CSV table of C-alpha atoms and ligand atoms in Angstrom, one decimal:
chain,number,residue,atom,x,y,z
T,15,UNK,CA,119.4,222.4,203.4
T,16,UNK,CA,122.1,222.7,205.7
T,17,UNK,CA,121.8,220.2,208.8
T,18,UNK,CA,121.9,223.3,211.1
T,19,UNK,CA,119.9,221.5,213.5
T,20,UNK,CA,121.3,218.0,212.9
T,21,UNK,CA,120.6,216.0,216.3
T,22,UNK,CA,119.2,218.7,218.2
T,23,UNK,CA,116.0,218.4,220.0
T,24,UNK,CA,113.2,220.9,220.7
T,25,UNK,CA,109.3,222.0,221.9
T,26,UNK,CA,107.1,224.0,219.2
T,27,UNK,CA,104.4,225.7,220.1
T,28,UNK,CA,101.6,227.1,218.8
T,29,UNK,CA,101.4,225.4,215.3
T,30,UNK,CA,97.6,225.7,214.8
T,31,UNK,CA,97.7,225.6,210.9
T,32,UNK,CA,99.6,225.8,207.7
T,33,UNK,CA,99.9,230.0,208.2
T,34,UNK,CA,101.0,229.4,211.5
T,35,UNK,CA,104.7,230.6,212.3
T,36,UNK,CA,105.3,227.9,214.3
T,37,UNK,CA,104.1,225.5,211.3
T,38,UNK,CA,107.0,226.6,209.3
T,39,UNK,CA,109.3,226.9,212.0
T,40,UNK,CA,108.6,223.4,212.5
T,41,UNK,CA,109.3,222.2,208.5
T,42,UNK,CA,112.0,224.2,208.3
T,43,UNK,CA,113.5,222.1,211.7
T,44,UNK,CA,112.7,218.8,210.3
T,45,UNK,CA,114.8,220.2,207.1
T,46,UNK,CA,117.4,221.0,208.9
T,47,UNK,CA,117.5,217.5,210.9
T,48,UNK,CA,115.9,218.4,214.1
T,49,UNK,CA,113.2,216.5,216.5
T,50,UNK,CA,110.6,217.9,218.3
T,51,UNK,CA,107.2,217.7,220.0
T,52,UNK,CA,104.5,220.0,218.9
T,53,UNK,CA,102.3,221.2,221.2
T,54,UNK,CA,99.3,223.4,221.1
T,55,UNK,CA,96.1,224.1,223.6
T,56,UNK,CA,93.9,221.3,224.1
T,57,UNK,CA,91.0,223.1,222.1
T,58,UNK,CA,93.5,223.7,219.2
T,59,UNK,CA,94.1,220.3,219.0
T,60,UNK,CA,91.2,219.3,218.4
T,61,UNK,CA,91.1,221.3,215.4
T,62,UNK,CA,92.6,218.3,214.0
T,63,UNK,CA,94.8,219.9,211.0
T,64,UNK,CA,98.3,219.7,213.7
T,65,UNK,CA,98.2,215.9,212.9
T,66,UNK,CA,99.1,216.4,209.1
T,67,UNK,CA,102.4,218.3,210.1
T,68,UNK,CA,103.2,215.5,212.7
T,69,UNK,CA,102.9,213.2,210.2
T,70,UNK,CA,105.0,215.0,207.6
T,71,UNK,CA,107.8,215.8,210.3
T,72,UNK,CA,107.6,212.5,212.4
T,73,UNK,CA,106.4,214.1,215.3
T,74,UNK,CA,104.8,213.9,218.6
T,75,UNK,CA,101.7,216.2,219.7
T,76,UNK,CA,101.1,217.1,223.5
T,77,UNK,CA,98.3,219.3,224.5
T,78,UNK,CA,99.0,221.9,227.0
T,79,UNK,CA,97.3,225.1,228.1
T,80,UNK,CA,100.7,227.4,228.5
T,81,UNK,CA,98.6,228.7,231.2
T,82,UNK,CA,98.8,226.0,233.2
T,83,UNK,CA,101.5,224.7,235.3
T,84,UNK,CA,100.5,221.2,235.7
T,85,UNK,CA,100.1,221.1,231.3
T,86,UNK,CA,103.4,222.7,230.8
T,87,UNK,CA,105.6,220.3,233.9
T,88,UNK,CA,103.9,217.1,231.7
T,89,UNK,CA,105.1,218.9,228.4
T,90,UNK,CA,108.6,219.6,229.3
T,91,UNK,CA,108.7,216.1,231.6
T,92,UNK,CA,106.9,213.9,228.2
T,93,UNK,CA,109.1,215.5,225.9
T,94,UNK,CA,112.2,214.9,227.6
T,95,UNK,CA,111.2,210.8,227.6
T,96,UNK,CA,110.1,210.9,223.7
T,97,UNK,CA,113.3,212.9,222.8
T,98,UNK,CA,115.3,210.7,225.1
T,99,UNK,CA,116.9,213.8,226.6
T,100,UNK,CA,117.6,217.5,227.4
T,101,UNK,CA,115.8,220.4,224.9
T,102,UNK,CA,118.1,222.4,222.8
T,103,UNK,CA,115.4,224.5,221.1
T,104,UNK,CA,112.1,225.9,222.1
T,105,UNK,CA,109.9,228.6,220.4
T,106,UNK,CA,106.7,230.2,222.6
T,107,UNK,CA,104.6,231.1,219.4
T,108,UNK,CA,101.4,231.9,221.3
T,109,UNK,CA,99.3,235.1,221.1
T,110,UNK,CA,95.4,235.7,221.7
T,111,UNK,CA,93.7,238.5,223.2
T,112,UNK,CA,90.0,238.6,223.5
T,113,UNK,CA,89.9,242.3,224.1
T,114,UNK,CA,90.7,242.4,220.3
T,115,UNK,CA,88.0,239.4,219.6
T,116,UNK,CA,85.4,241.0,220.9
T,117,UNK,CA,86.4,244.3,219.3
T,118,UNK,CA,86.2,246.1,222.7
T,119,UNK,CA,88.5,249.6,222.3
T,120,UNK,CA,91.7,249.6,224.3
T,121,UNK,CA,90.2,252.5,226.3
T,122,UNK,CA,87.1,250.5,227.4
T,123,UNK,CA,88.9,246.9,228.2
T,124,UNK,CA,87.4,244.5,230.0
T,125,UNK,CA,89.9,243.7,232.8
T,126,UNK,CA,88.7,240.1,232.9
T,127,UNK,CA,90.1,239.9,229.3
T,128,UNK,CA,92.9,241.6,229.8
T,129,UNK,CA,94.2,239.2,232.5
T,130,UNK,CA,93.6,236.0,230.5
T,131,UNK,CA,95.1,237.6,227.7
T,132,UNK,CA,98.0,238.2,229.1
T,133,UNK,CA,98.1,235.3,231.1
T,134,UNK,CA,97.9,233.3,227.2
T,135,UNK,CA,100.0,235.5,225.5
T,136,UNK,CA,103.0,236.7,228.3
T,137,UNK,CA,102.9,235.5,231.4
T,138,UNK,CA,102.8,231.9,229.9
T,139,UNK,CA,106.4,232.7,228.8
T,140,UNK,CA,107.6,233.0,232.3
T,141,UNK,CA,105.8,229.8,233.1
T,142,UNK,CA,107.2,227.7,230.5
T,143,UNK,CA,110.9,229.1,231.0
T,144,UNK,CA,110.4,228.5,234.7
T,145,UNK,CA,109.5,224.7,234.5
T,146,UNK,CA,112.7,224.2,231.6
T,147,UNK,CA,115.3,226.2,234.4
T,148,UNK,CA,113.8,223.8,237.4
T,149,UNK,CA,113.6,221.0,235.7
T,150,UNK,CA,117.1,221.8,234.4
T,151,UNK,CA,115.9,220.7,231.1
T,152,UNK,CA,117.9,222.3,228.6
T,153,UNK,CA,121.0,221.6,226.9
T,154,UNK,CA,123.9,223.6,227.4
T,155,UNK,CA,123.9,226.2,224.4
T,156,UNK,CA,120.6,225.6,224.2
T,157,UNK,CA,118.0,228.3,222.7
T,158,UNK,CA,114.8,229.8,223.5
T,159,UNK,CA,112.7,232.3,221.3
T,160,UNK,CA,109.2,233.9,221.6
T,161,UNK,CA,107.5,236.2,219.1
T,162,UNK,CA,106.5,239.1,219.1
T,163,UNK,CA,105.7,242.4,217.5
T,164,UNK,CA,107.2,246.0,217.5
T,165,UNK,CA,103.9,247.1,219.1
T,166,UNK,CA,105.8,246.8,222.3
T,167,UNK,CA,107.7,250.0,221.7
T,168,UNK,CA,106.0,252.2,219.2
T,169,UNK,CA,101.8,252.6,218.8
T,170,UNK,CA,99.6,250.5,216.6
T,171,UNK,CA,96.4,251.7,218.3
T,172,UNK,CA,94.6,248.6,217.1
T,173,UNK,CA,96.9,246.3,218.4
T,174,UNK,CA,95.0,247.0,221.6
T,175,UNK,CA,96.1,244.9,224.7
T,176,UNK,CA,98.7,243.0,222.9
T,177,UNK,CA,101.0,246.0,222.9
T,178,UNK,CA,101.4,245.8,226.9
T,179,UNK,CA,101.3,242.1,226.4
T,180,UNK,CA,104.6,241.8,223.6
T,181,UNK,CA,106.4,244.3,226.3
T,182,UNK,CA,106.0,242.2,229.0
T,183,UNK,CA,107.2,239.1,227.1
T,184,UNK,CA,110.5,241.0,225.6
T,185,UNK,CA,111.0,242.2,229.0
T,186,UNK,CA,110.9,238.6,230.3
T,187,UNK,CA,113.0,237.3,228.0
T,188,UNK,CA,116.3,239.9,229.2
T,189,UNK,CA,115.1,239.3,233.1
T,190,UNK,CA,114.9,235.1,232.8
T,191,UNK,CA,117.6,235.3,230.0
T,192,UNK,CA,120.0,236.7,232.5
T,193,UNK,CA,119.5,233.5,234.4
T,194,UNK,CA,119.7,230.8,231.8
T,195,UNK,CA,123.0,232.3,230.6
T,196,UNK,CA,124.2,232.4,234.2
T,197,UNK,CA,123.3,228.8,235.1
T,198,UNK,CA,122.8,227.2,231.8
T,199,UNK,CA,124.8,229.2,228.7
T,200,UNK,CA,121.0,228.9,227.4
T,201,UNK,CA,120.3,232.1,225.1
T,202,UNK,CA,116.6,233.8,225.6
T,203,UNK,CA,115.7,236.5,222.6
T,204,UNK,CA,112.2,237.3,221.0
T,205,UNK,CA,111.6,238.2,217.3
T,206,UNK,CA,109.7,240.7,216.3
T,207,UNK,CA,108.3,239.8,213.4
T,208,UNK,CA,106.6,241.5,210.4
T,209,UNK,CA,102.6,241.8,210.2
T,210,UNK,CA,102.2,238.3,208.8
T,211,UNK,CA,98.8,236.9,207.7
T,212,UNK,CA,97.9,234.1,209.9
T,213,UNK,CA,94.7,233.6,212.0
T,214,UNK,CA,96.4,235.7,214.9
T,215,UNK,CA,97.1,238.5,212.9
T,216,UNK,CA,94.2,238.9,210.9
T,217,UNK,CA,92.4,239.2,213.9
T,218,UNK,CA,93.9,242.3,214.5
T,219,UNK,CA,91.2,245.1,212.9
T,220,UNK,CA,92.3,246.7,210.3
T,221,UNK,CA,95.0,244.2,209.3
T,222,UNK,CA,94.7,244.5,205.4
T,223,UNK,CA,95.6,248.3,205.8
T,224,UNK,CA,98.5,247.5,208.1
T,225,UNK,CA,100.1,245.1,206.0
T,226,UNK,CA,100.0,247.5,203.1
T,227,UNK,CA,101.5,250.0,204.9
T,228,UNK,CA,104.0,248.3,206.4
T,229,UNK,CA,105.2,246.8,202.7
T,230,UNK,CA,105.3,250.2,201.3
T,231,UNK,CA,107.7,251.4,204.2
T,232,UNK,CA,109.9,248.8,204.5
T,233,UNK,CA,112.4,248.4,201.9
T,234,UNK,CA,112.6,244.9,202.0
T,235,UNK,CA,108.9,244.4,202.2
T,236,UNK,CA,107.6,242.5,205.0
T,237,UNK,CA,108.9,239.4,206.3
T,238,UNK,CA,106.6,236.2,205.5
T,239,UNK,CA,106.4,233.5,208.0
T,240,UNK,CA,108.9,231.0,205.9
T,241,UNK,CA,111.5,233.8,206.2
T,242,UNK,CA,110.5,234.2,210.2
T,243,UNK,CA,110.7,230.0,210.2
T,244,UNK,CA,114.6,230.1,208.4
T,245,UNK,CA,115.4,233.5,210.8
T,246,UNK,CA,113.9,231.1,214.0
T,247,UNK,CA,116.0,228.2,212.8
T,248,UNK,CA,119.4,230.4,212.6
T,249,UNK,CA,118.9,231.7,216.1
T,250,UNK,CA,118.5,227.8,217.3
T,251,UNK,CA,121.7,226.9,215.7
T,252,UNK,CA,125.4,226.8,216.9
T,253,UNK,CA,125.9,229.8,214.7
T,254,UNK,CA,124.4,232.0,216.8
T,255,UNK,CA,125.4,231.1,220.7
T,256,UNK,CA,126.3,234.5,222.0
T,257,UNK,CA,123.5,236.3,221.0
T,258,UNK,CA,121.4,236.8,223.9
T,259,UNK,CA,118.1,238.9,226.1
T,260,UNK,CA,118.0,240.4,222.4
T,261,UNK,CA,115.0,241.8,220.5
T,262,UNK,CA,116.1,241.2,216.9
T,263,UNK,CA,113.6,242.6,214.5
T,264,UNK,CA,112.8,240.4,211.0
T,265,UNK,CA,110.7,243.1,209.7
T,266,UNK,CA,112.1,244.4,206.3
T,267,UNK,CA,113.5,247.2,208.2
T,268,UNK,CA,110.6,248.8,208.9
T,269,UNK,CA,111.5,249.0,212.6
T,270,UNK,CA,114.2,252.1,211.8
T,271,UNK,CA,112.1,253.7,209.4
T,272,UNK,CA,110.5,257.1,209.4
T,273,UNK,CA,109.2,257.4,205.7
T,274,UNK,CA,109.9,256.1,202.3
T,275,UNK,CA,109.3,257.3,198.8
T,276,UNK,CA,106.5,255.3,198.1
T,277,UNK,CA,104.2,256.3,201.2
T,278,UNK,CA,105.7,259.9,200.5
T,279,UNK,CA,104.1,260.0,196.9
T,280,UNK,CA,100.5,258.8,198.0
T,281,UNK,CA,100.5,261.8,200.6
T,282,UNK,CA,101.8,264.5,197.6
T,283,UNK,CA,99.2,263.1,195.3
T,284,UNK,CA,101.7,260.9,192.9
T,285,UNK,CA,99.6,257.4,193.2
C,13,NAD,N1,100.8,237.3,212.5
C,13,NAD,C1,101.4,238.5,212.8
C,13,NAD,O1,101.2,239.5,212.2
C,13,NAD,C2,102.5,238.5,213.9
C,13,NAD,C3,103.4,239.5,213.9
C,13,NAD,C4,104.4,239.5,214.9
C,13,NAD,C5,104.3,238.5,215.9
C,13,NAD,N2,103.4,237.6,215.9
C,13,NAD,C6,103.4,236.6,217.0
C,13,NAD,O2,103.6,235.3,216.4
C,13,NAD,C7,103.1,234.3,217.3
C,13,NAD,C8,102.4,233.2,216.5
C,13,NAD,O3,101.2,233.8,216.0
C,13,NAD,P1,100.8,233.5,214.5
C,13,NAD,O4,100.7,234.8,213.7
C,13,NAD,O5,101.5,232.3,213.9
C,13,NAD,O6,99.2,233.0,214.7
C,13,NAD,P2,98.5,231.7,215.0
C,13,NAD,O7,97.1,232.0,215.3
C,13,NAD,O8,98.7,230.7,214.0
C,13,NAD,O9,99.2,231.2,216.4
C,13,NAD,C9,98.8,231.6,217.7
C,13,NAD,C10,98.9,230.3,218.5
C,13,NAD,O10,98.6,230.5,219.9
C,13,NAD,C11,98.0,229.4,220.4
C,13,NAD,N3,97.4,229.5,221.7
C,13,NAD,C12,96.3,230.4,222.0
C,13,NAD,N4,96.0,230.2,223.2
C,13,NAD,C13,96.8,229.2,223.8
C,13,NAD,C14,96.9,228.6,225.0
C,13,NAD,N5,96.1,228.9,226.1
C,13,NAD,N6,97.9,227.7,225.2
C,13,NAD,C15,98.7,227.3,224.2
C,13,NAD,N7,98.6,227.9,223.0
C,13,NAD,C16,97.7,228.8,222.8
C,13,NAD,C17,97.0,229.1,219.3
C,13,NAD,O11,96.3,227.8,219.4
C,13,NAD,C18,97.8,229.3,218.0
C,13,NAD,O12,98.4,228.1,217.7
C,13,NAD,C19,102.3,235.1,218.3
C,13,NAD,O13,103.0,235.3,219.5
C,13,NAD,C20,102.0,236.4,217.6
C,13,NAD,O14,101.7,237.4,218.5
C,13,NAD,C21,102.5,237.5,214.9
């Protein structure tokens, strides 16, 4: 390890078990000499399996709903009084949309669904970077990433509402990015991230297929969530300061492809 986050301090959330992103994100920043809180929605929590990587990485939980305001002001306002201080680092690694739970077709959503999945999974990125900028709670130099997924520019039709959802959140993090470097020198990016297996992403129908496919047309294969976590942790460190209201794809370079050998054989009959 290399002590790239030696003495810096963050907020993690949406660790909800050991395939989380956020889970590795987390043990790779206790590697690299980080503290944090974890935080996760109440009804996660009491899922109960968050408390073995507290343990393990000497951390404190706090439940918030990222779609409240009140949850995320005692987050950011708690955290700053356990880490005795401003936040360097925080990752939004939240995503749920119950248009694709209850398998309802994009072209028949149900709008009620629709809002309070993109109330989870978007707008609560605005909220959480609006209570850090006016609470003035981060660190100059300080870093902020959310996940996401390359359905925001290109069509996955099963990825259903969590297409318009990613696009919102990338576009949020160039229009409130503009503002923390302004004010703050705080950098705002998203990563968008391979199909990883995690309970988020299996969800998606059809996910088997779409990892498959992906693998085969990416000539690094796809990304796991460790290599997401050590990609997360370089874009917290000092090495990268001036990168900033970026969408950096960790996808194997899938993103820039158009077809590869191995996808072209299984359509000329070569298996
Ligand atoms: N798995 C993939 O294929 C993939 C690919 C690209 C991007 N992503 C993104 O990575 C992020 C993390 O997802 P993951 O794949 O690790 O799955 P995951 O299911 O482990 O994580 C999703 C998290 O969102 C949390 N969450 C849901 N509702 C919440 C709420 N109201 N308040 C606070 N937290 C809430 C869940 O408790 C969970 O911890 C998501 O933004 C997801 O869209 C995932």
């Amino acid at each position: 390890m290399y002590n790239l986050l030696k003495g810096k301090k963050g907020i993690i959330f949406g660790a909800l078990d050991n395939q989380s992103i956020a889970w590795k994100v987390a043990e790779r920043a206790h590697e690299e000499g980080a503290t944090f809180v974890l935080t996760n929605a109440p009804i996660a929590l009491r899922m109960g399996q968050i408390n073995a990587l507290a343990d393990k990485t000497g951390s404190e939980i706090i439940a918030a709903d990222a779609t409240s305001m009140e949850d995320i002001e005692n987050l950011v306002d708690k955290s700053m009084e356990i880490l005795g201080g401003k936040i360097d680092f925080v990752l939004h690694s939240i995503g749920m949309s119950i248009n694709v739970r209850k398998e309802l077709h994009y072209t028949d959503s149900n709008y009620d669904f629709t809002h309070k999945g993109f109330d989870i999974s978007a707008l609560s990125f605005h909220r959480v970077m609006n209570v850090l900028f006016n609470k003035k709670a981060m660190n100059n130099w300080g870093s902020i990433v959310a996940l996401t997924y390359m359905a925001a520019q290109r069509v996955f039709p099963d990825y259903n509402d969590m297409a318009d959802n990613k696009a919102y959140l990338e576009s949020v993090a160039r229009s409130f990015g503009y503002f923390f470097g302004r004010d703050y020198k705080v950098r705002v990016n998203t990563i968008s991230q391979s199909p990883t297996p995690t309970t988020a992403g299996s969800g998606v129908k059809g996910f088997e297929g779409f990892l498959n496919y992906a693998e085969k047309m990416s000539p690094l294969g796809n990304a796991t969530a460790l290599e997401c976590a050590d990609y997360t942790i370089t874009m917290f460190s000092d090495l990268t300061k001036k990168v900033t209201l970026q969408n950096l794809f960790h996808d194997g370079g899938f993103s820039n492809m158009g077809i590869s050998d191995t996808v072209m054989d299984e359509f000329n009959g070569n298996k």
